[in-house]
mmCIF file of C-alpha atoms in Angstrom:
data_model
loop_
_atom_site.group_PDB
_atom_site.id
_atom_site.type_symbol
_atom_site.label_atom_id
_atom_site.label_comp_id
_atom_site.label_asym_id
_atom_site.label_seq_id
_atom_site.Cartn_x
_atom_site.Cartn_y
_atom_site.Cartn_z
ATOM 1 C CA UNK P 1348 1.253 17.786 -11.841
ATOM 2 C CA UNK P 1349 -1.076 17.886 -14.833
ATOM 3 C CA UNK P 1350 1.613 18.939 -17.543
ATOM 4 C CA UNK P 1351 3.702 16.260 -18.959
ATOM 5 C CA UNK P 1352 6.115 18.309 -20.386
ATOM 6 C CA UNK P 1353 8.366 21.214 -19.256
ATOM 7 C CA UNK P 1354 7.652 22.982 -22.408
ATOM 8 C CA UNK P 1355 4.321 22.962 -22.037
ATOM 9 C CA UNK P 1356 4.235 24.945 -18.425
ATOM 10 C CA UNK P 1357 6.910 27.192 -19.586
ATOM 11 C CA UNK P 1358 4.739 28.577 -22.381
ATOM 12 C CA UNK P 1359 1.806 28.686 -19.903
ATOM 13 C CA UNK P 1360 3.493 30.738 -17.211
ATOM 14 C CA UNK P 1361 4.541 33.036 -20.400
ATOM 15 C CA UNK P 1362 8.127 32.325 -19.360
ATOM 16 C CA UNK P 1363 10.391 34.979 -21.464
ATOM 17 C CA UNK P 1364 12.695 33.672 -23.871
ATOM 18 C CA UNK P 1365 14.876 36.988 -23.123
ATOM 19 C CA UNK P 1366 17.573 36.522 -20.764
ATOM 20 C CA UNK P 1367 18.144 32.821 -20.967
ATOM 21 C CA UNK P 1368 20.762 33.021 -23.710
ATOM 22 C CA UNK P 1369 24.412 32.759 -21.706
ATOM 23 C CA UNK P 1370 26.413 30.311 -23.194
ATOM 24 C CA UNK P 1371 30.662 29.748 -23.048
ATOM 25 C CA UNK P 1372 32.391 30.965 -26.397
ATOM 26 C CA UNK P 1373 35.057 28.744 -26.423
ATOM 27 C CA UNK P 1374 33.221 25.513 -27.277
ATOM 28 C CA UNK P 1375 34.312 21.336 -28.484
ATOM 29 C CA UNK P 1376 31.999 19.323 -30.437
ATOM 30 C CA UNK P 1377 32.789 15.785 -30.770
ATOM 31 C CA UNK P 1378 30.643 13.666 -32.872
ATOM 32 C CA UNK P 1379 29.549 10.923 -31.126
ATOM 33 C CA UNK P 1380 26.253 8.346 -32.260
ATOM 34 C CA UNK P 1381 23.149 9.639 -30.348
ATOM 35 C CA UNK P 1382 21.916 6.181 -29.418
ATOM 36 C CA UNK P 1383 25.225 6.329 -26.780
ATOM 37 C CA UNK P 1384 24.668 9.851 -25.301
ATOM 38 C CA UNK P 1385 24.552 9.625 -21.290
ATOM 39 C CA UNK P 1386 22.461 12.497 -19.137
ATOM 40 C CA UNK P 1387 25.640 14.337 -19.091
ATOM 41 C CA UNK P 1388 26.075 16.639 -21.918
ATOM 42 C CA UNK P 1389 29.784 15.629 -22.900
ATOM 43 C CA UNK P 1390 29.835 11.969 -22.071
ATOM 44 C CA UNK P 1391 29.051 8.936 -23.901
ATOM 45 C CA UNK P 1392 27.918 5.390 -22.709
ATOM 46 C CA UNK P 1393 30.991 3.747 -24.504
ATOM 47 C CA UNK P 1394 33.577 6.411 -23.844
ATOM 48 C CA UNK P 1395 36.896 4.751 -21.691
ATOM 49 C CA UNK P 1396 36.366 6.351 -18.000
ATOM 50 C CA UNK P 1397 39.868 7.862 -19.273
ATOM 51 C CA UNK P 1398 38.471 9.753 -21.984
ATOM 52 C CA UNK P 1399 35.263 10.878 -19.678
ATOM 53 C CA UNK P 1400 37.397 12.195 -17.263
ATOM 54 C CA UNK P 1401 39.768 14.217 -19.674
ATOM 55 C CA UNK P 1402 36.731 15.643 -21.144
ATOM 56 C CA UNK P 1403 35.819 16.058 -17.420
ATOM 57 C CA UNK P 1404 39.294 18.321 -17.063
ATOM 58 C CA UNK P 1405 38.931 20.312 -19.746
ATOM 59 C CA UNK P 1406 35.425 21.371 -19.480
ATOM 60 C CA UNK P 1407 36.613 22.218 -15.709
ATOM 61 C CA UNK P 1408 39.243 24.581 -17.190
ATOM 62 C CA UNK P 1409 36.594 26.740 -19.043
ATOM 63 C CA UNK P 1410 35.749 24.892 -22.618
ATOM 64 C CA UNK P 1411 32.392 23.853 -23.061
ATOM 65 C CA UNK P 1412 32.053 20.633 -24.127
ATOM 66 C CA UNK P 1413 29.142 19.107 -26.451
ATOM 67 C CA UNK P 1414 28.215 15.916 -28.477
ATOM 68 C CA UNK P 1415 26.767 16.670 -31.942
ATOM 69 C CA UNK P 1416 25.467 13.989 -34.311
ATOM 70 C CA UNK P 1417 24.498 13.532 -38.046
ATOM 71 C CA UNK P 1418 23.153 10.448 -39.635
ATOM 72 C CA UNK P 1419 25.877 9.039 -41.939
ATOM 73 C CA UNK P 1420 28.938 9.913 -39.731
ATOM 74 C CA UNK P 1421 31.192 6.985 -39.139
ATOM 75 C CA UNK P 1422 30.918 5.680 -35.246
ATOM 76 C CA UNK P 1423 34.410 5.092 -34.876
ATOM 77 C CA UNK P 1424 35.535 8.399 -36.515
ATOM 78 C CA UNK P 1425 35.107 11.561 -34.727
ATOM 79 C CA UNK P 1426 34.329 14.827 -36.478
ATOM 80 C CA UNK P 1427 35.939 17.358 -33.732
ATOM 81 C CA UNK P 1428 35.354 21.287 -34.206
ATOM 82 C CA UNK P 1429 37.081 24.129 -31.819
ATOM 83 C CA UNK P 1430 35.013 27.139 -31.933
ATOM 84 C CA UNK P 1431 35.813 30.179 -32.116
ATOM 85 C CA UNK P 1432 38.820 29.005 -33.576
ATOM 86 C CA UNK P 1433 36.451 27.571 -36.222
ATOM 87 C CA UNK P 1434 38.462 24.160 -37.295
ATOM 88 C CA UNK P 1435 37.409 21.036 -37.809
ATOM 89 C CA UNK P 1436 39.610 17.624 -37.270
ATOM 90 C CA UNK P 1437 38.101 13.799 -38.055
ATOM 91 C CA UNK P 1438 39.704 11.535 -35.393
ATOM 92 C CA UNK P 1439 39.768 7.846 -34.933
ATOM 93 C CA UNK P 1440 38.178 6.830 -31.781
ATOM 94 C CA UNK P 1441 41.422 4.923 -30.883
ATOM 95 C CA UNK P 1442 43.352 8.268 -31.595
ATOM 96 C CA UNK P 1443 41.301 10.801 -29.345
ATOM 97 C CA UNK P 1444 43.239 10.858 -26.086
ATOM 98 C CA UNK P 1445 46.228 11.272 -28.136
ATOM 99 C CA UNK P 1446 44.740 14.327 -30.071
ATOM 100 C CA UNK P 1447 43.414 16.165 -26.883
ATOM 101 C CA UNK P 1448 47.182 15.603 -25.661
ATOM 102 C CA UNK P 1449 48.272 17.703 -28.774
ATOM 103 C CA UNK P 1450 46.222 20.355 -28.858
ATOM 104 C CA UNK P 1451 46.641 20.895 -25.114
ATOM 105 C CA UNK P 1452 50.147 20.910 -25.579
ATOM 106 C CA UNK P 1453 49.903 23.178 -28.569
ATOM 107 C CA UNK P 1454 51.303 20.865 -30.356
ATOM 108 C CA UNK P 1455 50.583 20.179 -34.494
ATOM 109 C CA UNK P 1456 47.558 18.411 -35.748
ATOM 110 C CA UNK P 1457 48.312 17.789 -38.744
ATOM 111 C CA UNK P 1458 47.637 14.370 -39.174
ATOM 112 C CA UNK P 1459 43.516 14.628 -38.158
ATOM 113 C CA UNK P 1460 42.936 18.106 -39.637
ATOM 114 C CA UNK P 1461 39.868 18.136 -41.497
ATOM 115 C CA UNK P 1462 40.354 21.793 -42.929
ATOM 116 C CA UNK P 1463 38.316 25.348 -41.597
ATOM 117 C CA UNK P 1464 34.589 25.271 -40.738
ATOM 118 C CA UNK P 1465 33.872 27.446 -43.820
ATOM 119 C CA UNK P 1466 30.197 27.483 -42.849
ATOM 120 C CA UNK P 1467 28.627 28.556 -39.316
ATOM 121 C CA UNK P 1468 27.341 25.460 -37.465
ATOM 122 C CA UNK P 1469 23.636 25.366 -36.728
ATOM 123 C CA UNK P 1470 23.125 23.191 -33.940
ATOM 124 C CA UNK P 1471 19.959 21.464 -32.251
ATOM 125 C CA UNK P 1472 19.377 19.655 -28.913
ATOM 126 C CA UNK P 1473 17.723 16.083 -29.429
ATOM 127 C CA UNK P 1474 19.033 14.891 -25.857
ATOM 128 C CA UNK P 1475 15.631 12.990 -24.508
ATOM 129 C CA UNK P 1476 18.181 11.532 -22.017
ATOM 130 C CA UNK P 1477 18.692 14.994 -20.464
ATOM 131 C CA UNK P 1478 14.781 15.800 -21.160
ATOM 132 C CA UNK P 1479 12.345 14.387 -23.117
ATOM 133 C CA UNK P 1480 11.038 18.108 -24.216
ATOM 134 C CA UNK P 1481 14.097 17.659 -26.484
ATOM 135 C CA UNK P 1482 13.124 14.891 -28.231
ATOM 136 C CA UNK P 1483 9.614 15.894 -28.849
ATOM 137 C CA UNK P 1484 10.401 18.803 -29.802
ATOM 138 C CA UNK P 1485 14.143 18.953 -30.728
ATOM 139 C CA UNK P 1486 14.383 16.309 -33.006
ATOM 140 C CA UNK P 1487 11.623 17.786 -35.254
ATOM 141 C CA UNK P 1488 13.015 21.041 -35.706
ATOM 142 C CA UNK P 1489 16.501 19.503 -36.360
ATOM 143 C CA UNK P 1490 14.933 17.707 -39.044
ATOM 144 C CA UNK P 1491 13.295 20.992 -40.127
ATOM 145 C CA UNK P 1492 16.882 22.832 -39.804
ATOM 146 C CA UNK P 1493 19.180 20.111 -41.889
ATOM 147 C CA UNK P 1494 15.871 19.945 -44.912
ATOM 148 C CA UNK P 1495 15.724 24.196 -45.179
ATOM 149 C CA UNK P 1496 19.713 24.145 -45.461
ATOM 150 C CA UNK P 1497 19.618 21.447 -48.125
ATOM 151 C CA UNK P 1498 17.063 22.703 -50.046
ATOM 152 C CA UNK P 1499 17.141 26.356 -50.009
ATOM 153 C CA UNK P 1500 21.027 26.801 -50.310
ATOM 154 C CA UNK P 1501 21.781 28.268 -46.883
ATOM 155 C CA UNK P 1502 25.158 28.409 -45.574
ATOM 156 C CA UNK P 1503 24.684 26.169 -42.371
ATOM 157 C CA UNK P 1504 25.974 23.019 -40.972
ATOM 158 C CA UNK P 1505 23.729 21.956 -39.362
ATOM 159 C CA UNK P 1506 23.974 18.526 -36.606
ATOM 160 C CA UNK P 1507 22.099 17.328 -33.650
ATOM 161 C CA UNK P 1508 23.430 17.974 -29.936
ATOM 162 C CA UNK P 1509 23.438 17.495 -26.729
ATOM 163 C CA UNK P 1510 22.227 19.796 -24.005
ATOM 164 C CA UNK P 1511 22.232 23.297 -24.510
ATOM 165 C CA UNK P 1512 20.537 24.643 -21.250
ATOM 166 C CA UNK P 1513 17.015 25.861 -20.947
ATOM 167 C CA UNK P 1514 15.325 22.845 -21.767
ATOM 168 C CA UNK P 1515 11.715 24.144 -21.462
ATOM 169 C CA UNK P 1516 12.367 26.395 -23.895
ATOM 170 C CA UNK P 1517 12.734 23.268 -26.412
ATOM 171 C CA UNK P 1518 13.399 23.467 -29.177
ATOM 172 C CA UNK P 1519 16.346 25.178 -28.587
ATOM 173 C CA UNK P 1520 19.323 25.535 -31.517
ATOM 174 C CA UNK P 1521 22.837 27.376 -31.316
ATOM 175 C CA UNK P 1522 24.754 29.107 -33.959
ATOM 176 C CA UNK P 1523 28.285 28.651 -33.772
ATOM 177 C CA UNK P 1524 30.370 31.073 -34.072
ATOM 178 C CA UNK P 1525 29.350 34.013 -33.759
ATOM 179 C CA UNK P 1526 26.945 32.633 -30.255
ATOM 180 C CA UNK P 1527 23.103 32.842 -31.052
ATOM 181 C CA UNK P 1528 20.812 30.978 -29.123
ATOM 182 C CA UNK P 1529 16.942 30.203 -30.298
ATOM 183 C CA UNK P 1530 14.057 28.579 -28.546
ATOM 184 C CA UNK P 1531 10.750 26.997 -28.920
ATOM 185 C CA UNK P 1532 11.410 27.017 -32.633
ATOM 186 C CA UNK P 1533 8.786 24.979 -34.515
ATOM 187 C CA UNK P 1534 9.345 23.470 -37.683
ATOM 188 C CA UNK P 1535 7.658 25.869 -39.755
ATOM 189 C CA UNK P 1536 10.052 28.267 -38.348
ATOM 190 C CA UNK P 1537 13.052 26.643 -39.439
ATOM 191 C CA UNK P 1538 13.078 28.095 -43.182
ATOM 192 C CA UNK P 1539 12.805 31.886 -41.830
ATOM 193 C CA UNK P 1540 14.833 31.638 -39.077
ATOM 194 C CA UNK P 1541 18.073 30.275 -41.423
ATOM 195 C CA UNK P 1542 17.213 32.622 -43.968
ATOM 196 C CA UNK P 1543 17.588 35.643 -41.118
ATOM 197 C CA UNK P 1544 20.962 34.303 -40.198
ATOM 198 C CA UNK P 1545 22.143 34.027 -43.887
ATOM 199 C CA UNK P 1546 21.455 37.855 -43.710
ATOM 200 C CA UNK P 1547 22.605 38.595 -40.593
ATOM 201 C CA UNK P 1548 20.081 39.402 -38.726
ATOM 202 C CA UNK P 1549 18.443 37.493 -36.149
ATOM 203 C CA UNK P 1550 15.252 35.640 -36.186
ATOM 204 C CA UNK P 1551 13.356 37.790 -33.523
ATOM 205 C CA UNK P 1552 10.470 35.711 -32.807
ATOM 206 C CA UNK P 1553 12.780 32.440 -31.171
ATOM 207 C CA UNK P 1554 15.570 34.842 -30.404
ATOM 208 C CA UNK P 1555 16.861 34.702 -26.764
ATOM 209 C CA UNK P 1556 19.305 37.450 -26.551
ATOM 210 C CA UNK P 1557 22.873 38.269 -27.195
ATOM 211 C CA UNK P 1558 24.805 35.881 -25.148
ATOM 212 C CA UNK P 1559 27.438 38.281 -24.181
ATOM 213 C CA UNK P 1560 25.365 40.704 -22.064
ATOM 214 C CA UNK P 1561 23.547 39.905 -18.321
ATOM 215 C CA UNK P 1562 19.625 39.138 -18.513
ATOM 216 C CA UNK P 1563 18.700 42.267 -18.251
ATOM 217 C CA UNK P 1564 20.330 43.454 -20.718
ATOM 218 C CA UNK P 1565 19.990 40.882 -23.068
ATOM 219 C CA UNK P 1566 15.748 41.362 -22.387
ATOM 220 C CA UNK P 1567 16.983 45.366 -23.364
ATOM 221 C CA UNK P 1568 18.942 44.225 -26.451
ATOM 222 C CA UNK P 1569 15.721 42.205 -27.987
ATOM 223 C CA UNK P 1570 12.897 44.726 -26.986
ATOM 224 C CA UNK P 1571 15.298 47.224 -28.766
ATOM 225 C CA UNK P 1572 15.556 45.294 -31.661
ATOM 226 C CA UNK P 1573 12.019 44.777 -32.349
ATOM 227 C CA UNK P 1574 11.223 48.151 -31.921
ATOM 228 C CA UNK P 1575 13.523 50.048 -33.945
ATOM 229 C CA UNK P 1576 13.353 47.756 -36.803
ATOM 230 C CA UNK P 1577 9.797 47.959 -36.405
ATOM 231 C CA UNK P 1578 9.113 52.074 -35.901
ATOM 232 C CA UNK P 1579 12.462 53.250 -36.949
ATOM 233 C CA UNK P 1580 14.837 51.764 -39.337
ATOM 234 C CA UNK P 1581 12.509 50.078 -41.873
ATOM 235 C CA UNK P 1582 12.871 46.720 -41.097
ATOM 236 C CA UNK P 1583 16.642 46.506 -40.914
ATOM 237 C CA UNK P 1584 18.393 45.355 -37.768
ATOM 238 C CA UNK P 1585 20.475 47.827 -36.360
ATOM 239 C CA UNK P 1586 23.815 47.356 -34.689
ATOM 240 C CA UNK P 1587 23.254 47.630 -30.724
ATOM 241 C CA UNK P 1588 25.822 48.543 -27.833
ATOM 242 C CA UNK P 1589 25.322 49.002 -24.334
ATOM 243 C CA UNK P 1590 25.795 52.578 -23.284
ATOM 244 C CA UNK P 1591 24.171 53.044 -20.361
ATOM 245 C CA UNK P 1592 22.302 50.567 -17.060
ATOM 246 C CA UNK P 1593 21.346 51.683 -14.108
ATOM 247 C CA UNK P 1594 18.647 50.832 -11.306
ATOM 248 C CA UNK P 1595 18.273 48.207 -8.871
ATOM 249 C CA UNK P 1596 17.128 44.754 -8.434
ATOM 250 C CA UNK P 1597 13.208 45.745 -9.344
ATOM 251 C CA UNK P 1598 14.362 47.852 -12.174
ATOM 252 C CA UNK P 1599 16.422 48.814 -14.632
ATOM 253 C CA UNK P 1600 16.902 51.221 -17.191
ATOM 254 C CA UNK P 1601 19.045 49.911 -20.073
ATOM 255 C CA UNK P 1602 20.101 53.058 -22.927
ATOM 256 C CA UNK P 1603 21.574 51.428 -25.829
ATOM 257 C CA UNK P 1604 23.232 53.169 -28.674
ATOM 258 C CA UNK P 1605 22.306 51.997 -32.289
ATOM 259 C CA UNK P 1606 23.279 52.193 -35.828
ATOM 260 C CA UNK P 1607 22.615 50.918 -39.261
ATOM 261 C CA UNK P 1608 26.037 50.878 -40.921
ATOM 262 C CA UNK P 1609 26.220 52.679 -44.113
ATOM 263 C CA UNK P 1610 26.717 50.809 -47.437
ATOM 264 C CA UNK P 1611 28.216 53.360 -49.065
ATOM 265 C CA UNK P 1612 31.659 52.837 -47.637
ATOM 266 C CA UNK P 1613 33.805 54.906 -45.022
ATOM 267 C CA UNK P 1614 33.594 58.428 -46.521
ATOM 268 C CA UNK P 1615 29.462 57.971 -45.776
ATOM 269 C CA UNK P 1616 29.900 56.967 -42.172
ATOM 270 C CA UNK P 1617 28.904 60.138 -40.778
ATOM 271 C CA UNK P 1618 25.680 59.841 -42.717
ATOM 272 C CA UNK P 1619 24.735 56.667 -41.468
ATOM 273 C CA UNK P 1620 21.385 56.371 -39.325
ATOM 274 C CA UNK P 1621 22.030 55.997 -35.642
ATOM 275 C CA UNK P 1622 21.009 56.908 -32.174
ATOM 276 C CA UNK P 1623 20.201 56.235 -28.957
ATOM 277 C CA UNK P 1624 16.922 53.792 -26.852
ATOM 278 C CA UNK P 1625 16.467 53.758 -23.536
ATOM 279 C CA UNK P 1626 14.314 50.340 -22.331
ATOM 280 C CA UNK P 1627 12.717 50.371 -18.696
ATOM 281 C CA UNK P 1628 13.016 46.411 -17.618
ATOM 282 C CA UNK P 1629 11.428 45.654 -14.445
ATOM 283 C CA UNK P 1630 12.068 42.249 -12.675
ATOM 284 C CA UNK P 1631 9.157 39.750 -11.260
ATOM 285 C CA UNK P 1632 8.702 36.207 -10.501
ATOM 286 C CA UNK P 1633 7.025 33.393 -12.156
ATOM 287 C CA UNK P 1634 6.501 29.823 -11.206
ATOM 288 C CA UNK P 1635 8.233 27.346 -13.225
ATOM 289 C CA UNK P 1636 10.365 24.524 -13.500
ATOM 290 C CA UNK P 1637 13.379 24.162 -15.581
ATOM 291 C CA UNK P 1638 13.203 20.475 -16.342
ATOM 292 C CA UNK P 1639 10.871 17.763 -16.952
ATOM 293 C CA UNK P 1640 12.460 15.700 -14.116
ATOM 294 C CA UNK P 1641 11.205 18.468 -11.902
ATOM 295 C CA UNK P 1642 7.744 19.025 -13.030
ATOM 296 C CA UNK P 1643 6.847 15.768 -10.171
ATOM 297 C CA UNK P 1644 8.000 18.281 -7.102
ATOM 298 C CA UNK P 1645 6.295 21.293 -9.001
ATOM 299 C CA UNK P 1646 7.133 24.499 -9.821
ATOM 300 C CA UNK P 1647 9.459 27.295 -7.883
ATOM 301 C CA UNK P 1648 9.848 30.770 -7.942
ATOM 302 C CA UNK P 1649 12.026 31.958 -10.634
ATOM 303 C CA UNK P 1650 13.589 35.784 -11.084
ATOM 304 C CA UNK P 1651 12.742 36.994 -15.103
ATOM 305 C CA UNK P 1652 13.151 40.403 -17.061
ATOM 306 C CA UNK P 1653 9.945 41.970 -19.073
ATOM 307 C CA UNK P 1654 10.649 44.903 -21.032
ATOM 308 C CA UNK P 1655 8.164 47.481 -20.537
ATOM 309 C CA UNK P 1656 9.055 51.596 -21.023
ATOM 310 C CA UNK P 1657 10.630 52.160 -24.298
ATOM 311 C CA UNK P 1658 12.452 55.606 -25.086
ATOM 312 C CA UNK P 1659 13.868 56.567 -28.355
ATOM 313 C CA UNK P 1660 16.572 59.679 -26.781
ATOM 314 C CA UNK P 1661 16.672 62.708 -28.034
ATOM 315 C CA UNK P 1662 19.742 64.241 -27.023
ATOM 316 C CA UNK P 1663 20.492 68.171 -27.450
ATOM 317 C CA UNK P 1664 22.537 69.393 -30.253
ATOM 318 C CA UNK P 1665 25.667 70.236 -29.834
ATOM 319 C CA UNK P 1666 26.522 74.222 -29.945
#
């Protein structure tokens, strides 16, 4: 093919960023120097086969498993977080088969606890070993990311990591925890998209969708967003829930209830501006590829969401 880089086609083919935003909640990070990253997201060139193959185990059981990376870290000593559970541990590399035996066993630890992760953790794939999209693009937005925490005060940690899925949507960042994945984030976006988060609200233009819903509904959730922030709630981001999806495999309709909670504490609830959207999402296929290691057989047909129909709901009064 022509295109060099996954990215690149991707964009082309107007691929959606809605909808590609599943990820596992229950997540390890283990520091580990980038120069020693394998393909595989959670393995390491100099890692004992014992230690690949625990990390193997537990991944297998249902904990996602990453490599992060920070200039400065010590090589030898691990920086380890557990999210949700939001705490961090430093851990000699001799030490880390005996740690993972702890905490499996629930047992105390003490001895390598580094304290809470008092700040969310911003984290950006720079794994050219998985694709080289993200180390074009990755490792310039990372930079990007780490320079607008530093300099504008914003409450992130933010590190490098390995693969993050949906690499021709590079770059591609996660916040952890809550779970908030971005893509094709350029550097100039870096600044806006940090200060968003430090408000709570997401950064709409890289967004790719609550994590927690199914495509469709996550490609609901967005065009639901943008809208009523846009037409109805004065540029605040409402609170979404699901309330309602029906359809088929061509389309769906997707009614979500929203709110802006009311800063004026519980006795102003009732006075708080809410409501309900309906979003008509109908399905089609584009041609793409999902890595650069495919882009040499071509691309394939690919299933993707568009939002098109959107409803605000006027519902009858009650009598």
């Amino acid at each position: 093919m022509s295109h060099t880089f996954c990215a690149e086609l991707s964009l082309e083919q107007d691929d959606p960023l809605a909808g590609s935003a599943a990820h596992i909640e229950d997540n390890l990070l283990i520091s580990w120097p980038r120069a020693k990253w394998a393909r595989s997201l959670r393995i390491a060139s100099d890692m004992p086969e014992t230690l690949s193959q625990r990390l193997n185990a537990i991944a297998g059981n249902g904990r996602r498993i990453n490599l992060i990376h920070r200039r400065g870290m010590p090589s030898h000593l691990h920086r380890i977080f557990l999210m949700p559970e939001r705490q961090a541990f430093d851990v000699p590399r001799e030490s880390l088969e005996t740690f993972l035996d702890a905490w499996q066993a629930g047992e105390p630890l003490d001895s390598w606890y580094h304290g809470p992760a008092k700040q969310d953790l911003m984290l950006c794939c720079t794994h050219g070993k998985k694709d080289k999209c993200c180390a074009k693009y990755g490792y310039s937005a990372y930079r990007a990311l780490h320079q607008a925490a530093q300099e504008g005060g914003l409450p992130f940690d933010v590190w490098e990591c390995t693969h993050l899925g949906g690499c021709r949507l590079a770059a591609s960042c996660i916040l952890l925890s809550p779970v908030r994945k971005y893509g094709r984030i350029s550097p100039e976006q870096a600044r806006p998209l940090l200060e968003h988060e430090a408000r709570g609200q997401r950064y709409l233009p890289c967004y790719r969708g609550n994590s927690r819903l199914n495509p469709v509904q996550q490609c609901a959730h967005l065009a639901a967003l943008e809208y009523l922030s846009r037409q109805v709630t004065d540029g605040l981001q409402p609170q979404l829930s699901i309330h309602d999806d029906q359809g088929d495999d061509e389309q769906r309709q997707v009614t979500l209830h929203w709110h802006i909670p009311s800063t004026q504490g519980p006795a102003a609830q009732e006075s708080a501006a809410q409501g309900k959207i309906r979003i008509t999402c109908q399905a089609l296929t584009i041609m793409r590829v999902d890595t650069c290691a495919d882009l040499d057989e071509g691309p394939t047909p690919s299933q993707v969401w568009r939002a098109g129909r959107v409803e605000v709901v006027v519902e009858d009064p009650v009598e």
